Amino acid sequence: MLKNVHGIVKVNQDSRYVVFLFDTYEVNRKMLQDKYVKGDTAWYTDAKASGEDGKEFYRIAEDGEWIEAEYVTYVDMKD
């Protein structure tokens, strides 16, 4: 299930760590070994999605890179 959102996701990890991104939120997702974000950073997101396995993700890149929701805090940007 894909839902449009307008907000920021803040990575909950310490700045010494990184969180790897995925190519999709679907069950057949693959971790992108060369794509990650550092802990303690914030990113714009325009979509939240759930795979059939129940895992939730936020899209944080225009080319469709997804971060697991368990590693971030979502902050809604109200117009």
PDB file of N, CA and C in Angstrom:
ATOM      1  N   MET A   1       0.829  -1.169   0.000  1.00  0.00           N
ATOM      2  CA  MET A   1       0.000   0.000   0.000  1.00  0.00           C
ATOM      3  C   MET A   1       0.882   1.244   0.000  1.00  0.00           C
ATOM      4  N   LEU A   2       0.633   2.146  -0.921  1.00  0.00           N
ATOM      5  CA  LEU A   2       1.420   3.359  -1.086  1.00  0.00           C
ATOM      6  C   LEU A   2       0.572   4.560  -0.718  1.00  0.00           C
ATOM      7  N   LYS A   3       1.152   5.451   0.094  1.00  0.00           N
ATOM      8  CA  LYS A   3       0.437   6.636   0.553  1.00  0.00           C
ATOM      9  C   LYS A   3       1.317   7.858   0.330  1.00  0.00           C
ATOM     10  N   ASN A   4       0.752   8.924  -0.236  1.00  0.00           N
ATOM     11  CA  ASN A   4       1.490  10.171  -0.406  1.00  0.00           C
ATOM     12  C   ASN A   4       1.578  10.899   0.920  1.00  0.00           C
ATOM     13  N   VAL A   5       2.774  11.375   1.235  1.00  0.00           N
ATOM     14  CA  VAL A   5       3.001  12.158   2.449  1.00  0.00           C
ATOM     15  C   VAL A   5       3.830  13.381   2.075  1.00  0.00           C
ATOM     16  N   HIS A   6       3.953  14.305   2.997  1.00  0.00           N
ATOM     17  CA  HIS A   6       4.758  15.512   2.786  1.00  0.00           C
ATOM     18  C   HIS A   6       5.429  15.816   4.114  1.00  0.00           C
ATOM     19  N   GLY A   7       6.670  15.360   4.261  1.00  0.00           N
ATOM     20  CA  GLY A   7       7.327  15.541   5.546  1.00  0.00           C
ATOM     21  C   GLY A   7       8.810  15.244   5.519  1.00  0.00           C
ATOM     22  N   ILE A   8       9.340  15.144   6.706  1.00  0.00           N
ATOM     23  CA  ILE A   8      10.761  14.873   6.927  1.00  0.00           C
ATOM     24  C   ILE A   8      10.871  13.599   7.757  1.00  0.00           C
ATOM     25  N   VAL A   9      11.838  12.760   7.428  1.00  0.00           N
ATOM     26  CA  VAL A   9      12.166  11.628   8.292  1.00  0.00           C
ATOM     27  C   VAL A   9      13.534  11.881   8.906  1.00  0.00           C
ATOM     28  N   LYS A  10      13.603  11.739  10.221  1.00  0.00           N
ATOM     29  CA  LYS A  10      14.856  11.914  10.956  1.00  0.00           C
ATOM     30  C   LYS A  10      15.387  10.543  11.320  1.00  0.00           C
ATOM     31  N   VAL A  11      16.630  10.263  10.937  1.00  0.00           N
ATOM     32  CA  VAL A  11      17.248   8.960  11.202  1.00  0.00           C
ATOM     33  C   VAL A  11      17.588   8.865  12.685  1.00  0.00           C
ATOM     34  N   ASN A  12      17.079   7.808  13.333  1.00  0.00           N
ATOM     35  CA  ASN A  12      17.209   7.641  14.782  1.00  0.00           C
ATOM     36  C   ASN A  12      18.541   7.054  15.229  1.00  0.00           C
ATOM     37  N   GLN A  13      19.430   6.764  14.330  1.00  0.00           N
ATOM     38  CA  GLN A  13      20.720   6.174  14.686  1.00  0.00           C
ATOM     39  C   GLN A  13      21.723   7.266  15.045  1.00  0.00           C
ATOM     40  N   ASP A  14      22.701   6.913  15.839  1.00  0.00           N
ATOM     41  CA  ASP A  14      23.803   7.800  16.171  1.00  0.00           C
ATOM     42  C   ASP A  14      24.570   8.145  14.897  1.00  0.00           C
ATOM     43  N   SER A  15      25.201   9.300  14.843  1.00  0.00           N
ATOM     44  CA  SER A  15      25.907   9.747  13.629  1.00  0.00           C
ATOM     45  C   SER A  15      27.083   8.847  13.252  1.00  0.00           C
ATOM     46  N   ARG A  16      27.509   7.965  14.131  1.00  0.00           N
ATOM     47  CA  ARG A  16      28.588   7.025  13.813  1.00  0.00           C
ATOM     48  C   ARG A  16      28.107   5.880  12.931  1.00  0.00           C
ATOM     49  N   TYR A  17      26.796   5.726  12.787  1.00  0.00           N
ATOM     50  CA  TYR A  17      26.222   4.591  12.061  1.00  0.00           C
ATOM     51  C   TYR A  17      25.573   5.034  10.754  1.00  0.00           C
ATOM     52  N   VAL A  18      25.308   4.057   9.901  1.00  0.00           N
ATOM     53  CA  VAL A  18      24.586   4.304   8.653  1.00  0.00           C
ATOM     54  C   VAL A  18      23.388   3.363   8.578  1.00  0.00           C
ATOM     55  N   VAL A  19      22.398   3.767   7.796  1.00  0.00           N
ATOM     56  CA  VAL A  19      21.223   2.933   7.542  1.00  0.00           C
ATOM     57  C   VAL A  19      21.163   2.712   6.034  1.00  0.00           C
ATOM     58  N   PHE A  20      21.180   1.457   5.627  1.00  0.00           N
ATOM     59  CA  PHE A  20      21.150   1.136   4.199  1.00  0.00           C
ATOM     60  C   PHE A  20      19.751   1.334   3.629  1.00  0.00           C
ATOM     61  N   LEU A  21      19.705   1.677   2.355  1.00  0.00           N
ATOM     62  CA  LEU A  21      18.451   1.913   1.654  1.00  0.00           C
ATOM     63  C   LEU A  21      18.079   0.703   0.812  1.00  0.00           C
ATOM     64  N   PHE A  22      16.824   0.664   0.386  1.00  0.00           N
ATOM     65  CA  PHE A  22      16.303  -0.434  -0.423  1.00  0.00           C
ATOM     66  C   PHE A  22      15.784   0.097  -1.749  1.00  0.00           C
ATOM     67  N   ASP A  23      15.697  -0.793  -2.736  1.00  0.00           N
ATOM     68  CA  ASP A  23      15.252  -0.403  -4.079  1.00  0.00           C
ATOM     69  C   ASP A  23      13.737  -0.316  -4.198  1.00  0.00           C
ATOM     70  N   THR A  24      13.002  -0.921  -3.268  1.00  0.00           N
ATOM     71  CA  THR A  24      11.542  -0.897  -3.270  1.00  0.00           C
ATOM     72  C   THR A  24      11.056  -1.247  -1.873  1.00  0.00           C
ATOM     73  N   TYR A  25       9.788  -1.050  -1.637  1.00  0.00           N
ATOM     74  CA  TYR A  25       9.193  -1.449  -0.363  1.00  0.00           C
ATOM     75  C   TYR A  25       8.543  -2.835  -0.453  1.00  0.00           C
ATOM     76  N   GLU A  26       8.429  -3.367  -1.667  1.00  0.00           N
ATOM     77  CA  GLU A  26       7.789  -4.669  -1.867  1.00  0.00           C
ATOM     78  C   GLU A  26       8.625  -5.796  -1.256  1.00  0.00           C
ATOM     79  N   VAL A  27       8.020  -6.960  -1.077  1.00  0.00           N
ATOM     80  CA  VAL A  27       8.669  -8.100  -0.437  1.00  0.00           C
ATOM     81  C   VAL A  27       9.949  -8.520  -1.163  1.00  0.00           C
ATOM     82  N   ASN A  28      10.001  -8.363  -2.480  1.00  0.00           N
ATOM     83  CA  ASN A  28      11.191  -8.761  -3.247  1.00  0.00           C
ATOM     84  C   ASN A  28      12.280  -7.688  -3.228  1.00  0.00           C
ATOM     85  N   ARG A  29      12.263  -6.811  -2.231  1.00  0.00           N
ATOM     86  CA  ARG A  29      13.218  -5.693  -2.141  1.00  0.00           C
ATOM     87  C   ARG A  29      14.654  -6.188  -2.006  1.00  0.00           C
ATOM     88  N   LYS A  30      15.559  -5.339  -2.451  1.00  0.00           N
ATOM     89  CA  LYS A  30      16.990  -5.622  -2.312  1.00  0.00           C
ATOM     90  C   LYS A  30      17.652  -4.452  -1.605  1.00  0.00           C
ATOM     91  N   MET A  31      18.516  -4.767  -0.642  1.00  0.00           N
ATOM     92  CA  MET A  31      19.285  -3.734   0.020  1.00  0.00           C
ATOM     93  C   MET A  31      20.328  -3.209  -0.960  1.00  0.00           C
ATOM     94  N   LEU A  32      20.442  -1.893  -1.044  1.00  0.00           N
ATOM     95  CA  LEU A  32      21.416  -1.279  -1.943  1.00  0.00           C
ATOM     96  C   LEU A  32      22.730  -1.124  -1.187  1.00  0.00           C
ATOM     97  N   GLN A  33      23.706  -1.948  -1.510  1.00  0.00           N
ATOM     98  CA  GLN A  33      24.966  -1.995  -0.768  1.00  0.00           C
ATOM     99  C   GLN A  33      25.759  -0.692  -0.836  1.00  0.00           C
ATOM    100  N   ASP A  34      25.538   0.097  -1.884  1.00  0.00           N
ATOM    101  CA  ASP A  34      26.289   1.338  -2.042  1.00  0.00           C
ATOM    102  C   ASP A  34      25.452   2.583  -1.753  1.00  0.00           C
ATOM    103  N   LYS A  35      24.248   2.405  -1.232  1.00  0.00           N
ATOM    104  CA  LYS A  35      23.363   3.533  -0.924  1.00  0.00           C
ATOM    105  C   LYS A  35      22.950   3.471   0.541  1.00  0.00           C
ATOM    106  N   TYR A  36      23.267   4.509   1.274  1.00  0.00           N
ATOM    107  CA  TYR A  36      22.932   4.562   2.687  1.00  0.00           C
ATOM    108  C   TYR A  36      22.866   6.017   3.139  1.00  0.00           C
ATOM    109  N   VAL A  37      22.284   6.235   4.306  1.00  0.00           N
ATOM    110  CA  VAL A  37      22.264   7.558   4.915  1.00  0.00           C
ATOM    111  C   VAL A  37      22.914   7.452   6.282  1.00  0.00           C
ATOM    112  N   LYS A  38      23.526   8.523   6.698  1.00  0.00           N
ATOM    113  CA  LYS A  38      24.175   8.540   8.008  1.00  0.00           C
ATOM    114  C   LYS A  38      23.139   8.740   9.095  1.00  0.00           C
ATOM    115  N   GLY A  39      23.462   8.230  10.268  1.00  0.00           N
ATOM    116  CA  GLY A  39      22.608   8.444  11.414  1.00  0.00           C
ATOM    117  C   GLY A  39      22.552   9.914  11.785  1.00  0.00           C
ATOM    118  N   ASP A  40      21.502  10.312  12.479  1.00  0.00           N
ATOM    119  CA  ASP A  40      21.314  11.677  12.956  1.00  0.00           C
ATOM    120  C   ASP A  40      21.228  12.687  11.805  1.00  0.00           C
ATOM    121  N   THR A  41      20.600  12.276  10.683  1.00  0.00           N
ATOM    122  CA  THR A  41      20.360  13.183   9.567  1.00  0.00           C
ATOM    123  C   THR A  41      18.861  13.215   9.279  1.00  0.00           C
ATOM    124  N   ALA A  42      18.436  14.170   8.461  1.00  0.00           N
ATOM    125  CA  ALA A  42      17.021  14.308   8.128  1.00  0.00           C
ATOM    126  C   ALA A  42      16.861  14.378   6.615  1.00  0.00           C
ATOM    127  N   TRP A  43      15.757  13.803   6.117  1.00  0.00           N
ATOM    128  CA  TRP A  43      15.517  13.704   4.679  1.00  0.00           C
ATOM    129  C   TRP A  43      14.060  13.997   4.364  1.00  0.00           C
ATOM    130  N   TYR A  44      13.829  14.653   3.232  1.00  0.00           N
ATOM    131  CA  TYR A  44      12.462  14.885   2.772  1.00  0.00           C
ATOM    132  C   TYR A  44      11.877  13.569   2.268  1.00  0.00           C
ATOM    133  N   THR A  45      10.600  13.354   2.545  1.00  0.00           N
ATOM    134  CA  THR A  45       9.914  12.172   2.025  1.00  0.00           C
ATOM    135  C   THR A  45       8.580  12.573   1.414  1.00  0.00           C
ATOM    136  N   ASP A  46       8.215  11.877   0.339  1.00  0.00           N
ATOM    137  CA  ASP A  46       6.941  12.151  -0.324  1.00  0.00           C
ATOM    138  C   ASP A  46       6.037  10.923  -0.368  1.00  0.00           C
ATOM    139  N   ALA A  47       6.514   9.790   0.173  1.00  0.00           N
ATOM    140  CA  ALA A  47       5.698   8.574   0.124  1.00  0.00           C
ATOM    141  C   ALA A  47       6.037   7.650   1.294  1.00  0.00           C
ATOM    142  N   LYS A  48       4.984   6.996   1.796  1.00  0.00           N
ATOM    143  CA  LYS A  48       5.127   5.948   2.803  1.00  0.00           C
ATOM    144  C   LYS A  48       4.449   4.717   2.226  1.00  0.00           C
ATOM    145  N   ALA A  49       5.057   3.551   2.433  1.00  0.00           N
ATOM    146  CA  ALA A  49       4.490   2.337   1.851  1.00  0.00           C
ATOM    147  C   ALA A  49       4.697   1.149   2.782  1.00  0.00           C
ATOM    148  N   SER A  50       3.811   0.170   2.632  1.00  0.00           N
ATOM    149  CA  SER A  50       3.913  -1.081   3.374  1.00  0.00           C
ATOM    150  C   SER A  50       3.986  -2.228   2.386  1.00  0.00           C
ATOM    151  N   GLY A  51       4.943  -3.121   2.599  1.00  0.00           N
ATOM    152  CA  GLY A  51       5.025  -4.327   1.784  1.00  0.00           C
ATOM    153  C   GLY A  51       4.026  -5.357   2.283  1.00  0.00           C
ATOM    154  N   GLU A  52       3.858  -6.425   1.530  1.00  0.00           N
ATOM    155  CA  GLU A  52       2.933  -7.491   1.929  1.00  0.00           C
ATOM    156  C   GLU A  52       3.368  -8.175   3.221  1.00  0.00           C
ATOM    157  N   ASP A  53       4.645  -8.021   3.581  1.00  0.00           N
ATOM    158  CA  ASP A  53       5.142  -8.604   4.823  1.00  0.00           C
ATOM    159  C   ASP A  53       4.925  -7.690   6.031  1.00  0.00           C
ATOM    160  N   GLY A  54       4.299  -6.532   5.815  1.00  0.00           N
ATOM    161  CA  GLY A  54       3.987  -5.616   6.905  1.00  0.00           C
ATOM    162  C   GLY A  54       5.064  -4.604   7.228  1.00  0.00           C
ATOM    163  N   LYS A  55       6.237  -4.702   6.609  1.00  0.00           N
ATOM    164  CA  LYS A  55       7.303  -3.729   6.865  1.00  0.00           C
ATOM    165  C   LYS A  55       6.948  -2.402   6.204  1.00  0.00           C
ATOM    166  N   GLU A  56       7.198  -1.301   6.923  1.00  0.00           N
ATOM    167  CA  GLU A  56       6.896   0.026   6.406  1.00  0.00           C
ATOM    168  C   GLU A  56       8.175   0.743   6.005  1.00  0.00           C
ATOM    169  N   PHE A  57       8.060   1.551   4.952  1.00  0.00           N
ATOM    170  CA  PHE A  57       9.194   2.276   4.400  1.00  0.00           C
ATOM    171  C   PHE A  57       8.769   3.691   4.019  1.00  0.00           C
ATOM    172  N   TYR A  58       9.755   4.590   3.970  1.00  0.00           N
ATOM    173  CA  TYR A  58       9.563   5.937   3.430  1.00  0.00           C
ATOM    174  C   TYR A  58      10.485   6.099   2.231  1.00  0.00           C
ATOM    175  N   ARG A  59       9.971   6.746   1.166  1.00  0.00           N
ATOM    176  CA  ARG A  59      10.804   7.041  -0.001  1.00  0.00           C
ATOM    177  C   ARG A  59      11.528   8.353   0.284  1.00  0.00           C
ATOM    178  N   ILE A  60      12.857   8.332   0.145  1.00  0.00           N
ATOM    179  CA  ILE A  60      13.629   9.541   0.456  1.00  0.00           C
ATOM    180  C   ILE A  60      14.473  10.024  -0.711  1.00  0.00           C
ATOM    181  N   ALA A  61      14.308   9.445  -1.871  1.00  0.00           N
ATOM    182  CA  ALA A  61      15.091   9.872  -3.023  1.00  0.00           C
ATOM    183  C   ALA A  61      14.220   9.846  -4.267  1.00  0.00           C
ATOM    184  N   GLU A  62      14.486  10.767  -5.171  1.00  0.00           N
ATOM    185  CA  GLU A  62      13.701  10.856  -6.397  1.00  0.00           C
ATOM    186  C   GLU A  62      13.804   9.602  -7.250  1.00  0.00           C
ATOM    187  N   ASP A  63      14.913   8.891  -7.156  1.00  0.00           N
ATOM    188  CA  ASP A  63      15.069   7.686  -7.965  1.00  0.00           C
ATOM    189  C   ASP A  63      14.578   6.431  -7.238  1.00  0.00           C
ATOM    190  N   GLY A  64      13.725   6.620  -6.222  1.00  0.00           N
ATOM    191  CA  GLY A  64      13.028   5.497  -5.615  1.00  0.00           C
ATOM    192  C   GLY A  64      13.795   4.699  -4.585  1.00  0.00           C
ATOM    193  N   GLU A  65      14.577   5.356  -3.749  1.00  0.00           N
ATOM    194  CA  GLU A  65      15.267   4.656  -2.681  1.00  0.00           C
ATOM    195  C   GLU A  65      14.422   4.765  -1.414  1.00  0.00           C
ATOM    196  N   TRP A  66      14.327   3.659  -0.686  1.00  0.00           N
ATOM    197  CA  TRP A  66      13.435   3.548   0.455  1.00  0.00           C
ATOM    198  C   TRP A  66      14.200   3.219   1.725  1.00  0.00           C
ATOM    199  N   ILE A  67      13.775   3.830   2.847  1.00  0.00           N
ATOM    200  CA  ILE A  67      14.385   3.573   4.151  1.00  0.00           C
ATOM    201  C   ILE A  67      13.326   2.938   5.059  1.00  0.00           C
ATOM    202  N   GLU A  68      13.744   1.965   5.865  1.00  0.00           N
ATOM    203  CA  GLU A  68      12.812   1.298   6.767  1.00  0.00           C
ATOM    204  C   GLU A  68      12.300   2.270   7.826  1.00  0.00           C
ATOM    205  N   ALA A  69      10.993   2.256   8.057  1.00  0.00           N
ATOM    206  CA  ALA A  69      10.358   3.176   9.000  1.00  0.00           C
ATOM    207  C   ALA A  69      10.857   2.971  10.434  1.00  0.00           C
ATOM    208  N   GLU A  70      11.302   1.767  10.763  1.00  0.00           N
ATOM    209  CA  GLU A  70      11.748   1.511  12.137  1.00  0.00           C
ATOM    210  C   GLU A  70      12.997   2.305  12.514  1.00  0.00           C
ATOM    211  N   TYR A  71      13.719   2.838  11.527  1.00  0.00           N
ATOM    212  CA  TYR A  71      14.942   3.591  11.790  1.00  0.00           C
ATOM    213  C   TYR A  71      14.749   5.101  11.757  1.00  0.00           C
ATOM    214  N   VAL A  72      13.522   5.560  11.546  1.00  0.00           N
ATOM    215  CA  VAL A  72      13.281   6.999  11.408  1.00  0.00           C
ATOM    216  C   VAL A  72      12.074   7.449  12.222  1.00  0.00           C
ATOM    217  N   THR A  73      12.021   8.754  12.449  1.00  0.00           N
ATOM    218  CA  THR A  73      10.856   9.408  13.025  1.00  0.00           C
ATOM    219  C   THR A  73      10.305  10.342  11.965  1.00  0.00           C
ATOM    220  N   TYR A  74       9.003  10.223  11.680  1.00  0.00           N
ATOM    221  CA  TYR A  74       8.374  11.046  10.656  1.00  0.00           C
ATOM    222  C   TYR A  74       7.845  12.336  11.274  1.00  0.00           C
ATOM    223  N   VAL A  75       8.130  13.470  10.595  1.00  0.00           N
ATOM    224  CA  VAL A  75       7.627  14.781  11.014  1.00  0.00           C
ATOM    225  C   VAL A  75       6.855  15.359   9.840  1.00  0.00           C
ATOM    226  N   ASP A  76       5.545  15.550  10.022  1.00  0.00           N
ATOM    227  CA  ASP A  76       4.689  16.081   8.978  1.00  0.00           C
ATOM    228  C   ASP A  76       4.973  17.564   8.751  1.00  0.00           C
ATOM    229  N   MET A  77       5.050  17.974   7.500  1.00  0.00           N
ATOM    230  CA  MET A  77       5.263  19.393   7.155  1.00  0.00           C
ATOM    231  C   MET A  77       3.919  19.940   6.674  1.00  0.00           C
ATOM    232  N   LYS A  78       3.262  20.632   7.537  1.00  0.00           N
ATOM    233  CA  LYS A  78       1.962  21.202   7.201  1.00  0.00           C
ATOM    234  C   LYS A  78       2.148  22.475   6.395  1.00  0.00           C
ATOM    235  N   ASP A  79       1.334  22.613   5.351  1.00  0.00           N
ATOM    236  CA  ASP A  79       1.421  23.813   4.498  1.00  0.00           C
ATOM    237  C   ASP A  79       0.873  25.029   5.191  1.00  0.00           C
TER     238      ASP A  79
END
